[in-house]
């Protein structure tokens, strides 16, 4: 791994992935995205990891897809390279991913934060889809996910002008969970991961899957999906332990089984 750093147990049960191309403001080139996918797939299989925090550095989470890598490409070359397959696979990660964002989260960087499940932002975070200034449009989900996150009017404004959204505005529009001082954003994200890591891994994954389903379906179908996952949780030892511990007035001991 050259362009990312992985710490498997940054906190008990919480892995940390740091994007590590600081000179290029963590521009997301093919190698970095491939390494990121590989790391997420490994962590997804690692029973000791219950939640994943993804971060950049104080100046930049990521300033977008690598412009230099794609500037000269033709439409057909872009199509044949099919780089977004990697991004689609990242979306399949079962464990919860928390983006810890400071500085620039632009273009593909903003899209990557929106592919995560929760976002903790430092006061210095800036979100945006500035592709329009490059004569193109978002290609990794920005037009869809930003619209769902902040609503049509704001998404139109941001995507058609390339303006940035401050951390405070991002919080106001519901794009991020929480805004904290810059020295706290990573800590806050890790704490959130730690809290989730104490829950039943199975229940966490079933819940994540059901929430994500709400973006793909009508209410009836989404409710049916939720109900199946709810019933499925009753096949786990963790559900039995969780309810038994409640009745016995003690802390549950989850095994992820
Ligand atoms: N791709 C490639 N290189 C990038 C980059 C990117 N997205 N963003 C920054 N860099 C490089 C710069 O070229 C520069 O490299 P050199 O030192 O070799 O010149 C280095 O990172 C530092 O950047 P700046 O000197 O520009 O730093 P700054 O502090 O003056 O400005 C910035 C910061 C406003 C974020 C500016 O770098 C910028 O506008 N970056 C591009 C943002 C952008 O347009 N992102 C969208 C990309 S397209 C996309 O993401 C498509 C998609 O949907 C998948």
PDB file of C-alpha atoms and ligand atoms in Angstrom:
ATOM      1  CA  UNK A   1       0.000   0.000   0.000  1.00  0.00           C
ATOM      2  CA  UNK A   2       1.696   3.193  -1.170  1.00  0.00           C
ATOM      3  CA  UNK A   3      -1.076   5.732  -1.366  1.00  0.00           C
ATOM      4  CA  UNK A   4      -3.097   4.763   1.683  1.00  0.00           C
ATOM      5  CA  UNK A   5      -2.183   3.813   5.254  1.00  0.00           C
ATOM      6  CA  UNK A   6      -4.187   1.191   7.104  1.00  0.00           C
ATOM      7  CA  UNK A   7      -4.243   0.744  10.890  1.00  0.00           C
ATOM      8  CA  UNK A   8      -6.355  -2.289  11.706  1.00  0.00           C
ATOM      9  CA  UNK A   9      -7.065  -1.489  15.354  1.00  0.00           C
ATOM     10  CA  UNK A  10      -6.814   2.297  15.764  1.00  0.00           C
ATOM     11  CA  UNK A  11      -9.377   1.940  18.551  1.00  0.00           C
ATOM     12  CA  UNK A  12     -10.800  -1.373  19.763  1.00  0.00           C
ATOM     13  CA  UNK A  13     -12.761  -2.733  16.803  1.00  0.00           C
ATOM     14  CA  UNK A  14     -12.157   0.371  14.671  1.00  0.00           C
ATOM     15  CA  UNK A  15      -9.850   0.402  11.654  1.00  0.00           C
ATOM     16  CA  UNK A  16      -8.439   3.609  10.211  1.00  0.00           C
ATOM     17  CA  UNK A  17      -7.677   4.187   6.535  1.00  0.00           C
ATOM     18  CA  UNK A  18      -5.727   7.358   5.710  1.00  0.00           C
ATOM     19  CA  UNK A  19      -5.524   8.606   2.131  1.00  0.00           C
ATOM     20  CA  UNK A  20      -1.870   9.407   1.660  1.00  0.00           C
ATOM     21  CA  UNK A  21      -1.069  11.501  -1.423  1.00  0.00           C
ATOM     22  CA  UNK A  22      -0.609  14.765   0.459  1.00  0.00           C
ATOM     23  CA  UNK A  23       1.277  16.676  -2.277  1.00  0.00           C
ATOM     24  CA  UNK A  24      -1.618  16.136  -4.684  1.00  0.00           C
ATOM     25  CA  UNK A  25      -4.229  16.887  -1.991  1.00  0.00           C
ATOM     26  CA  UNK A  26      -5.146  13.196  -2.059  1.00  0.00           C
ATOM     27  CA  UNK A  27      -6.335  13.364  -5.677  1.00  0.00           C
ATOM     28  CA  UNK A  28      -7.975  10.006  -6.286  1.00  0.00           C
ATOM     29  CA  UNK A  29      -6.001   8.298  -9.027  1.00  0.00           C
ATOM     30  CA  UNK A  30      -6.561   4.719 -10.157  1.00  0.00           C
ATOM     31  CA  UNK A  31      -3.853   3.266  -7.921  1.00  0.00           C
ATOM     32  CA  UNK A  32      -5.221   4.964  -4.813  1.00  0.00           C
ATOM     33  CA  UNK A  33      -8.778   3.814  -5.507  1.00  0.00           C
ATOM     34  CA  UNK A  34      -7.594   0.243  -6.176  1.00  0.00           C
ATOM     35  CA  UNK A  35      -5.637   0.218  -2.909  1.00  0.00           C
ATOM     36  CA  UNK A  36      -8.645   1.642  -1.088  1.00  0.00           C
ATOM     37  CA  UNK A  37     -10.954  -1.043  -2.456  1.00  0.00           C
ATOM     38  CA  UNK A  38      -8.452  -3.780  -1.534  1.00  0.00           C
ATOM     39  CA  UNK A  39      -8.170  -2.446   2.020  1.00  0.00           C
ATOM     40  CA  UNK A  40     -11.933  -2.196   2.481  1.00  0.00           C
ATOM     41  CA  UNK A  41     -12.446  -5.741   1.192  1.00  0.00           C
ATOM     42  CA  UNK A  42      -9.820  -7.063   3.616  1.00  0.00           C
ATOM     43  CA  UNK A  43     -11.230  -5.159   6.573  1.00  0.00           C
ATOM     44  CA  UNK A  44     -14.720  -6.342   5.672  1.00  0.00           C
ATOM     45  CA  UNK A  45     -13.478  -9.947   6.090  1.00  0.00           C
ATOM     46  CA  UNK A  46     -11.564  -9.258   9.322  1.00  0.00           C
ATOM     47  CA  UNK A  47     -13.742 -10.304  12.290  1.00  0.00           C
ATOM     48  CA  UNK A  48     -11.848  -8.038  14.665  1.00  0.00           C
ATOM     49  CA  UNK A  49     -12.863  -4.945  12.702  1.00  0.00           C
ATOM     50  CA  UNK A  50     -16.393  -3.681  13.357  1.00  0.00           C
ATOM     51  CA  UNK A  51     -16.272  -0.167  11.904  1.00  0.00           C
ATOM     52  CA  UNK A  52     -13.985   1.727   9.543  1.00  0.00           C
ATOM     53  CA  UNK A  53     -12.928   5.380   9.629  1.00  0.00           C
ATOM     54  CA  UNK A  54     -11.726   6.887   6.336  1.00  0.00           C
ATOM     55  CA  UNK A  55      -9.762  10.116   6.447  1.00  0.00           C
ATOM     56  CA  UNK A  56      -7.306  12.335   4.577  1.00  0.00           C
ATOM     57  CA  UNK A  57      -5.252  15.001   6.310  1.00  0.00           C
ATOM     58  CA  UNK A  58      -6.012  18.428   7.773  1.00  0.00           C
ATOM     59  CA  UNK A  59      -5.678  20.227   4.423  1.00  0.00           C
ATOM     60  CA  UNK A  60      -7.605  17.790   2.272  1.00  0.00           C
ATOM     61  CA  UNK A  61      -9.809  14.767   2.548  1.00  0.00           C
ATOM     62  CA  UNK A  62      -9.471  14.554  -1.244  1.00  0.00           C
ATOM     63  CA  UNK A  63      -9.527  17.251  -3.948  1.00  0.00           C
ATOM     64  CA  UNK A  64     -11.262  15.019  -6.465  1.00  0.00           C
ATOM     65  CA  UNK A  65     -10.524  12.457  -9.110  1.00  0.00           C
ATOM     66  CA  UNK A  66      -7.022  12.921 -10.535  1.00  0.00           C
ATOM     67  CA  UNK A  67      -7.487  15.560 -13.244  1.00  0.00           C
ATOM     68  CA  UNK A  68      -4.015  14.947 -14.699  1.00  0.00           C
ATOM     69  CA  UNK A  69      -4.794  11.250 -15.135  1.00  0.00           C
ATOM     70  CA  UNK A  70      -7.917  11.902 -17.232  1.00  0.00           C
ATOM     71  CA  UNK A  71      -7.372  15.283 -18.943  1.00  0.00           C
ATOM     72  CA  UNK A  72      -6.373  13.838 -22.354  1.00  0.00           C
ATOM     73  CA  UNK A  73      -8.645  10.801 -22.421  1.00  0.00           C
ATOM     74  CA  UNK A  74     -11.341  10.297 -25.048  1.00  0.00           C
ATOM     75  CA  UNK A  75     -14.878   9.263 -24.139  1.00  0.00           C
ATOM     76  CA  UNK A  76     -14.180   5.747 -25.414  1.00  0.00           C
ATOM     77  CA  UNK A  77     -10.968   5.473 -23.411  1.00  0.00           C
ATOM     78  CA  UNK A  78     -12.871   6.604 -20.319  1.00  0.00           C
ATOM     79  CA  UNK A  79     -15.592   4.053 -21.058  1.00  0.00           C
ATOM     80  CA  UNK A  80     -13.109   1.214 -21.598  1.00  0.00           C
ATOM     81  CA  UNK A  81     -11.134   2.042 -18.459  1.00  0.00           C
ATOM     82  CA  UNK A  82     -14.420   1.804 -16.563  1.00  0.00           C
ATOM     83  CA  UNK A  83     -12.867   3.226 -13.403  1.00  0.00           C
ATOM     84  CA  UNK A  84     -16.159   3.563 -11.606  1.00  0.00           C
ATOM     85  CA  UNK A  85     -16.471  -0.215 -11.210  1.00  0.00           C
ATOM     86  CA  UNK A  86     -13.973   0.183  -8.376  1.00  0.00           C
ATOM     87  CA  UNK A  87     -16.181   2.874  -6.848  1.00  0.00           C
ATOM     88  CA  UNK A  88     -19.269   0.634  -7.220  1.00  0.00           C
ATOM     89  CA  UNK A  89     -17.467  -2.145  -5.350  1.00  0.00           C
ATOM     90  CA  UNK A  90     -16.499   0.223  -2.541  1.00  0.00           C
ATOM     91  CA  UNK A  91     -20.206   0.856  -2.059  1.00  0.00           C
ATOM     92  CA  UNK A  92     -20.679  -2.862  -1.366  1.00  0.00           C
ATOM     93  CA  UNK A  93     -18.635  -2.729   1.878  1.00  0.00           C
ATOM     94  CA  UNK A  94     -20.773  -4.302   4.598  1.00  0.00           C
ATOM     95  CA  UNK A  95     -19.205  -2.682   7.622  1.00  0.00           C
ATOM     96  CA  UNK A  96     -20.036   0.914   8.452  1.00  0.00           C
ATOM     97  CA  UNK A  97     -17.640   3.519   7.101  1.00  0.00           C
ATOM     98  CA  UNK A  98     -17.294   6.930   8.744  1.00  0.00           C
ATOM     99  CA  UNK A  99     -15.623   9.701   6.759  1.00  0.00           C
ATOM    100  CA  UNK A 100     -13.533  12.048   8.915  1.00  0.00           C
ATOM    101  CA  UNK A 101     -13.218  15.165   6.774  1.00  0.00           C
ATOM    102  CA  UNK A 102     -10.977  18.199   7.132  1.00  0.00           C
ATOM    103  CA  UNK A 103     -10.194  20.705   4.369  1.00  0.00           C
ATOM    104  CA  UNK A 104     -11.157  19.975   0.771  1.00  0.00           C
ATOM    105  CA  UNK A 105     -13.681  17.267  -0.106  1.00  0.00           C
ATOM    106  CA  UNK A 106     -14.221  18.171  -3.750  1.00  0.00           C
ATOM    107  CA  UNK A 107     -15.474  16.362  -6.839  1.00  0.00           C
ATOM    108  CA  UNK A 108     -14.701  12.677  -6.426  1.00  0.00           C
ATOM    109  CA  UNK A 109     -13.564  13.518  -2.871  1.00  0.00           C
ATOM    110  CA  UNK A 110     -17.023  14.804  -2.004  1.00  0.00           C
ATOM    111  CA  UNK A 111     -18.543  11.820  -3.799  1.00  0.00           C
ATOM    112  CA  UNK A 112     -16.361   9.466  -1.758  1.00  0.00           C
ATOM    113  CA  UNK A 113     -17.552  11.046   1.513  1.00  0.00           C
ATOM    114  CA  UNK A 114     -21.134  10.571   0.333  1.00  0.00           C
ATOM    115  CA  UNK A 115     -20.439   6.888  -0.355  1.00  0.00           C
ATOM    116  CA  UNK A 116     -19.507   6.551   3.309  1.00  0.00           C
ATOM    117  CA  UNK A 117     -22.263   5.977   5.858  1.00  0.00           C
ATOM    118  CA  UNK A 118     -21.632   8.952   8.128  1.00  0.00           C
ATOM    119  CA  UNK A 119     -19.515  12.091   7.919  1.00  0.00           C
ATOM    120  CA  UNK A 120     -17.755  13.921  10.749  1.00  0.00           C
ATOM    121  CA  UNK A 121     -16.412  17.268   9.559  1.00  0.00           C
ATOM    122  CA  UNK A 122     -13.850  19.652  10.958  1.00  0.00           C
ATOM    123  CA  UNK A 123     -14.807  23.346  10.957  1.00  0.00           C
ATOM    124  CA  UNK A 124     -12.404  23.792   8.032  1.00  0.00           C
ATOM    125  CA  UNK A 125     -14.086  21.223   5.778  1.00  0.00           C
ATOM    126  CA  UNK A 126     -15.234  22.385   2.346  1.00  0.00           C
ATOM    127  CA  UNK A 127     -17.515  20.222   0.248  1.00  0.00           C
ATOM    128  CA  UNK A 128     -18.178  20.797  -3.422  1.00  0.00           C
ATOM    129  CA  UNK A 129     -18.645  19.425  -6.913  1.00  0.00           C
ATOM    130  CA  UNK A 130     -16.509  21.838  -8.965  1.00  0.00           C
ATOM    131  CA  UNK A 131     -16.437  19.644 -12.111  1.00  0.00           C
ATOM    132  CA  UNK A 132     -18.504  22.270 -13.975  1.00  0.00           C
ATOM    133  CA  UNK A 133     -15.466  24.567 -13.826  1.00  0.00           C
ATOM    134  CA  UNK A 134     -13.520  21.894 -15.719  1.00  0.00           C
ATOM    135  CA  UNK A 135     -16.171  21.666 -18.426  1.00  0.00           C
ATOM    136  CA  UNK A 136     -17.583  18.398 -17.145  1.00  0.00           C
ATOM    137  CA  UNK A 137     -19.985  17.098 -14.502  1.00  0.00           C
ATOM    138  CA  UNK A 138     -19.724  14.814 -11.457  1.00  0.00           C
ATOM    139  CA  UNK A 139     -19.197  11.195 -12.515  1.00  0.00           C
ATOM    140  CA  UNK A 140     -19.045   9.214  -9.272  1.00  0.00           C
ATOM    141  CA  UNK A 141     -22.562   9.786  -8.030  1.00  0.00           C
ATOM    142  CA  UNK A 142     -22.512  13.511  -7.178  1.00  0.00           C
ATOM    143  CA  UNK A 143     -25.650  14.474  -9.099  1.00  0.00           C
ATOM    144  CA  UNK A 144     -27.588  11.687  -7.394  1.00  0.00           C
ATOM    145  CA  UNK A 145     -26.225  11.515  -3.851  1.00  0.00           C
ATOM    146  CA  UNK A 146     -25.784  15.248  -3.301  1.00  0.00           C
ATOM    147  CA  UNK A 147     -29.359  15.825  -4.492  1.00  0.00           C
ATOM    148  CA  UNK A 148     -30.661  13.183  -2.098  1.00  0.00           C
ATOM    149  CA  UNK A 149     -28.548  14.622   0.727  1.00  0.00           C
ATOM    150  CA  UNK A 150     -29.205  18.366   0.381  1.00  0.00           C
ATOM    151  CA  UNK A 151     -32.269  18.618  -1.870  1.00  0.00           C
ATOM    152  CA  UNK A 152     -32.675  19.707  -5.486  1.00  0.00           C
ATOM    153  CA  UNK A 153     -32.281  23.486  -5.202  1.00  0.00           C
ATOM    154  CA  UNK A 154     -28.994  23.399  -3.269  1.00  0.00           C
ATOM    155  CA  UNK A 155     -27.612  20.537  -5.376  1.00  0.00           C
ATOM    156  CA  UNK A 156     -28.372  22.501  -8.548  1.00  0.00           C
ATOM    157  CA  UNK A 157     -26.644  25.584  -7.154  1.00  0.00           C
ATOM    158  CA  UNK A 158     -23.564  23.669  -6.047  1.00  0.00           C
ATOM    159  CA  UNK A 159     -23.182  21.533  -9.153  1.00  0.00           C
ATOM    160  CA  UNK A 160     -23.987  24.284 -11.694  1.00  0.00           C
ATOM    161  CA  UNK A 161     -21.706  26.897 -10.100  1.00  0.00           C
ATOM    162  CA  UNK A 162     -19.025  24.722  -8.504  1.00  0.00           C
ATOM    163  CA  UNK A 163     -19.412  26.724  -5.278  1.00  0.00           C
ATOM    164  CA  UNK A 164     -18.166  25.133  -2.064  1.00  0.00           C
ATOM    165  CA  UNK A 165     -20.310  24.316   0.943  1.00  0.00           C
ATOM    166  CA  UNK A 166     -18.767  25.205   4.313  1.00  0.00           C
ATOM    167  CA  UNK A 167     -18.831  22.628   7.109  1.00  0.00           C
ATOM    168  CA  UNK A 168     -21.525  24.602   8.882  1.00  0.00           C
ATOM    169  CA  UNK A 169     -23.721  24.758   5.757  1.00  0.00           C
ATOM    170  CA  UNK A 170     -23.087  21.058   5.120  1.00  0.00           C
ATOM    171  CA  UNK A 171     -24.379  20.399   8.632  1.00  0.00           C
ATOM    172  CA  UNK A 172     -27.398  22.635   8.107  1.00  0.00           C
ATOM    173  CA  UNK A 173     -28.321  20.732   4.939  1.00  0.00           C
ATOM    174  CA  UNK A 174     -27.886  17.335   6.591  1.00  0.00           C
ATOM    175  CA  UNK A 175     -24.865  16.276   4.543  1.00  0.00           C
ATOM    176  CA  UNK A 176     -22.727  15.721   7.648  1.00  0.00           C
ATOM    177  CA  UNK A 177     -23.445  14.317  11.096  1.00  0.00           C
ATOM    178  CA  UNK A 178     -21.421  16.745  13.160  1.00  0.00           C
ATOM    179  CA  UNK A 179     -18.962  19.618  12.874  1.00  0.00           C
ATOM    180  CA  UNK A 180     -16.138  19.874  15.417  1.00  0.00           C
ATOM    181  CA  UNK A 181     -12.920  21.896  15.823  1.00  0.00           C
ATOM    182  CA  UNK A 182     -10.135  20.738  13.519  1.00  0.00           C
ATOM    183  CA  UNK A 183      -8.153  19.075  16.309  1.00  0.00           C
ATOM    184  CA  UNK A 184     -11.177  16.903  17.155  1.00  0.00           C
ATOM    185  CA  UNK A 185     -12.560  15.563  13.857  1.00  0.00           C
ATOM    186  CA  UNK A 186     -10.577  12.336  13.761  1.00  0.00           C
ATOM    187  CA  UNK A 187     -11.097  11.668  17.452  1.00  0.00           C
ATOM    188  CA  UNK A 188     -14.831  12.271  17.091  1.00  0.00           C
ATOM    189  CA  UNK A 189     -15.062   9.887  14.105  1.00  0.00           C
ATOM    190  CA  UNK A 190     -13.095   7.209  15.969  1.00  0.00           C
ATOM    191  CA  UNK A 191     -15.360   7.599  19.013  1.00  0.00           C
ATOM    192  CA  UNK A 192     -18.403   7.138  16.800  1.00  0.00           C
ATOM    193  CA  UNK A 193     -16.794   4.022  15.336  1.00  0.00           C
ATOM    194  CA  UNK A 194     -15.995   2.744  18.831  1.00  0.00           C
ATOM    195  CA  UNK A 195     -19.603   3.143  19.942  1.00  0.00           C
ATOM    196  CA  UNK A 196     -20.850   1.211  16.900  1.00  0.00           C
ATOM    197  CA  UNK A 197     -18.142  -1.435  17.442  1.00  0.00           C
ATOM    198  CA  UNK A 198     -19.738  -2.317  20.772  1.00  0.00           C
ATOM    199  CA  UNK A 199     -22.992  -3.374  19.073  1.00  0.00           C
ATOM    200  CA  UNK A 200     -23.744  -6.705  17.441  1.00  0.00           C
ATOM    201  CA  UNK A 201     -21.805  -6.761  14.163  1.00  0.00           C
ATOM    202  CA  UNK A 202     -24.616  -8.702  12.550  1.00  0.00           C
ATOM    203  CA  UNK A 203     -27.310  -6.248  13.637  1.00  0.00           C
ATOM    204  CA  UNK A 204     -25.154  -3.306  12.481  1.00  0.00           C
ATOM    205  CA  UNK A 205     -24.742  -4.842   9.029  1.00  0.00           C
ATOM    206  CA  UNK A 206     -28.411  -5.738   8.706  1.00  0.00           C
ATOM    207  CA  UNK A 207     -29.355  -2.178   9.688  1.00  0.00           C
ATOM    208  CA  UNK A 208     -26.867  -0.587   7.268  1.00  0.00           C
ATOM    209  CA  UNK A 209     -28.169  -2.764   4.459  1.00  0.00           C
ATOM    210  CA  UNK A 210     -31.784  -1.852   5.229  1.00  0.00           C
ATOM    211  CA  UNK A 211     -31.069   1.902   5.442  1.00  0.00           C
ATOM    212  CA  UNK A 212     -29.226   1.821   2.125  1.00  0.00           C
ATOM    213  CA  UNK A 213     -32.136  -0.051   0.589  1.00  0.00           C
ATOM    214  CA  UNK A 214     -34.348   2.981   1.252  1.00  0.00           C
ATOM    215  CA  UNK A 215     -32.452   4.814  -1.509  1.00  0.00           C
ATOM    216  CA  UNK A 216     -33.268   2.123  -4.046  1.00  0.00           C
ATOM    217  CA  UNK A 217     -36.891   1.232  -3.395  1.00  0.00           C
ATOM    218  CA  UNK A 218     -40.451   2.385  -2.852  1.00  0.00           C
ATOM    219  CA  UNK A 219     -41.690   2.342   0.764  1.00  0.00           C
ATOM    220  CA  UNK A 220     -43.575  -0.973   0.562  1.00  0.00           C
ATOM    221  CA  UNK A 221     -40.576  -2.844  -0.776  1.00  0.00           C
ATOM    222  CA  UNK A 222     -38.233  -1.122   1.679  1.00  0.00           C
ATOM    223  CA  UNK A 223     -40.466  -2.044   4.608  1.00  0.00           C
ATOM    224  CA  UNK A 224     -40.587  -5.671   3.460  1.00  0.00           C
ATOM    225  CA  UNK A 225     -36.781  -5.687   3.216  1.00  0.00           C
ATOM    226  CA  UNK A 226     -36.453  -4.189   6.690  1.00  0.00           C
ATOM    227  CA  UNK A 227     -38.857  -6.760   8.134  1.00  0.00           C
ATOM    228  CA  UNK A 228     -36.857  -9.653   6.653  1.00  0.00           C
ATOM    229  CA  UNK A 229     -33.635  -8.283   8.127  1.00  0.00           C
ATOM    230  CA  UNK A 230     -35.394  -7.730  11.464  1.00  0.00           C
ATOM    231  CA  UNK A 231     -36.567 -11.372  11.495  1.00  0.00           C
ATOM    232  CA  UNK A 232     -33.123 -12.512  10.319  1.00  0.00           C
ATOM    233  CA  UNK A 233     -31.512 -10.857  13.344  1.00  0.00           C
ATOM    234  CA  UNK A 234     -33.482 -13.359  15.465  1.00  0.00           C
ATOM    235  CA  UNK A 235     -31.321 -16.113  13.957  1.00  0.00           C
ATOM    236  CA  UNK A 236     -28.272 -14.614  15.682  1.00  0.00           C
ATOM    237  CA  UNK A 237     -26.930 -15.437  19.136  1.00  0.00           C
ATOM    238  CA  UNK A 238     -26.391 -11.699  19.554  1.00  0.00           C
ATOM    239  CA  UNK A 239     -30.119 -10.960  19.461  1.00  0.00           C
ATOM    240  CA  UNK A 240     -30.758 -13.587  22.139  1.00  0.00           C
ATOM    241  CA  UNK A 241     -27.904 -12.177  24.218  1.00  0.00           C
ATOM    242  CA  UNK A 242     -29.028  -8.562  23.732  1.00  0.00           C
ATOM    243  CA  UNK A 243     -32.594  -9.171  24.883  1.00  0.00           C
ATOM    244  CA  UNK A 244     -31.543 -11.526  27.703  1.00  0.00           C
ATOM    245  CA  UNK A 245     -29.031  -8.958  28.990  1.00  0.00           C
ATOM    246  CA  UNK A 246     -31.741  -6.284  28.961  1.00  0.00           C
ATOM    247  CA  UNK A 247     -34.050  -8.463  31.050  1.00  0.00           C
ATOM    248  CA  UNK A 248     -31.227  -9.431  33.418  1.00  0.00           C
ATOM    249  CA  UNK A 249     -30.214  -5.752  33.703  1.00  0.00           C
ATOM    250  CA  UNK A 250     -26.610  -6.302  32.589  1.00  0.00           C
ATOM    251  CA  UNK A 251     -24.389  -5.273  29.667  1.00  0.00           C
ATOM    252  CA  UNK A 252     -24.659  -7.622  26.659  1.00  0.00           C
ATOM    253  CA  UNK A 253     -21.613  -9.521  25.431  1.00  0.00           C
ATOM    254  CA  UNK A 254     -21.875  -9.702  21.679  1.00  0.00           C
ATOM    255  CA  UNK A 255     -19.926 -12.290  19.715  1.00  0.00           C
ATOM    256  CA  UNK A 256     -20.870 -11.334  16.178  1.00  0.00           C
ATOM    257  CA  UNK A 257     -22.633 -14.680  15.778  1.00  0.00           C
TER     258      UNK A 257
HETATM  259  N1  LIG B   1      -6.262  16.158  -9.613  1.00  0.00           N
HETATM  260  C1  LIG B   1      -4.932  16.218  -9.797  1.00  0.00           C
HETATM  261  N2  LIG B   1      -4.119  17.023  -9.108  1.00  0.00           N
HETATM  262  C2  LIG B   1      -4.678  17.822  -8.187  1.00  0.00           C
HETATM  263  C3  LIG B   1      -6.061  17.827  -7.937  1.00  0.00           C
HETATM  264  C4  LIG B   1      -6.872  16.934  -8.698  1.00  0.00           C
HETATM  265  N3  LIG B   1      -8.198  16.834  -8.505  1.00  0.00           N
HETATM  266  N4  LIG B   1      -6.330  18.748  -6.970  1.00  0.00           N
HETATM  267  C5  LIG B   1      -5.146  19.275  -6.623  1.00  0.00           C
HETATM  268  N5  LIG B   1      -4.149  18.732  -7.350  1.00  0.00           N
HETATM  269  C6  LIG B   1      -2.717  19.037  -7.293  1.00  0.00           C
HETATM  270  C7  LIG B   1      -2.410  20.376  -7.945  1.00  0.00           C
HETATM  271  O1  LIG B   1      -2.295  20.238  -9.355  1.00  0.00           O
HETATM  272  C8  LIG B   1      -1.097  20.736  -7.294  1.00  0.00           C
HETATM  273  O2  LIG B   1      -0.076  19.988  -7.889  1.00  0.00           O
HETATM  274  P1  LIG B   1       1.309  20.738  -8.356  1.00  0.00           P
HETATM  275  O3  LIG B   1       1.902  21.174  -7.051  1.00  0.00           O
HETATM  276  O4  LIG B   1       2.069  19.652  -9.048  1.00  0.00           O
HETATM  277  O5  LIG B   1       0.916  21.879  -9.210  1.00  0.00           O
HETATM  278  C9  LIG B   1      -1.279  20.189  -5.865  1.00  0.00           C
HETATM  279  O6  LIG B   1      -2.306  19.219  -5.954  1.00  0.00           O
HETATM  280  C10 LIG B   1      -1.696  21.248  -4.866  1.00  0.00           C
HETATM  281  O7  LIG B   1      -2.864  21.906  -5.375  1.00  0.00           O
HETATM  282  P2  LIG B   1      -2.991  23.505  -5.536  1.00  0.00           P
HETATM  283  O8  LIG B   1      -1.664  24.126  -5.762  1.00  0.00           O
HETATM  284  O9  LIG B   1      -4.038  23.771  -6.550  1.00  0.00           O
HETATM  285  O10 LIG B   1      -3.514  23.881  -4.056  1.00  0.00           O
HETATM  286  P3  LIG B   1      -4.399  25.123  -3.632  1.00  0.00           P
HETATM  287  O11 LIG B   1      -4.415  25.103  -2.144  1.00  0.00           O
HETATM  288  O12 LIG B   1      -3.930  26.363  -4.326  1.00  0.00           O
HETATM  289  O13 LIG B   1      -5.866  24.826  -4.199  1.00  0.00           O
HETATM  290  C11 LIG B   1      -7.836  23.423  -4.582  1.00  0.00           C
HETATM  291  C12 LIG B   1      -6.624  23.773  -3.655  1.00  0.00           C
HETATM  292  C13 LIG B   1      -8.832  24.591  -4.580  1.00  0.00           C
HETATM  293  C14 LIG B   1      -8.473  22.174  -3.994  1.00  0.00           C
HETATM  294  C15 LIG B   1      -7.336  23.179  -6.023  1.00  0.00           C
HETATM  295  O14 LIG B   1      -6.258  22.255  -5.982  1.00  0.00           O
HETATM  296  C16 LIG B   1      -8.372  22.600  -6.941  1.00  0.00           C
HETATM  297  O15 LIG B   1      -9.245  23.331  -7.406  1.00  0.00           O
HETATM  298  N6  LIG B   1      -8.326  21.264  -7.233  1.00  0.00           N
HETATM  299  C17 LIG B   1      -9.210  20.606  -8.160  1.00  0.00           C
HETATM  300  C18 LIG B   1     -10.590  20.408  -7.570  1.00  0.00           C
HETATM  301  C19 LIG B   1     -11.505  19.747  -8.594  1.00  0.00           C
HETATM  302  O16 LIG B   1     -11.802  20.334  -9.610  1.00  0.00           O
HETATM  303  N7  LIG B   1     -11.951  18.509  -8.323  1.00  0.00           N
HETATM  304  C20 LIG B   1     -12.812  17.762  -9.227  1.00  0.00           C
HETATM  305  C21 LIG B   1     -11.981  16.801 -10.041  1.00  0.00           C
HETATM  306  S1  LIG B   1     -12.907  15.991 -11.304  1.00  0.00           S
HETATM  307  C22 LIG B   1     -13.753  14.751 -10.537  1.00  0.00           C
HETATM  308  O17 LIG B   1     -13.635  14.522  -9.356  1.00  0.00           O
HETATM  309  C23 LIG B   1     -14.684  13.951 -11.416  1.00  0.00           C
HETATM  310  C24 LIG B   1     -15.551  12.953 -10.688  1.00  0.00           C
HETATM  311  O18 LIG B   1     -16.708  13.207 -10.398  1.00  0.00           O
HETATM  312  C25 LIG B   1     -15.086  11.619 -10.373  1.00  0.00           C
END
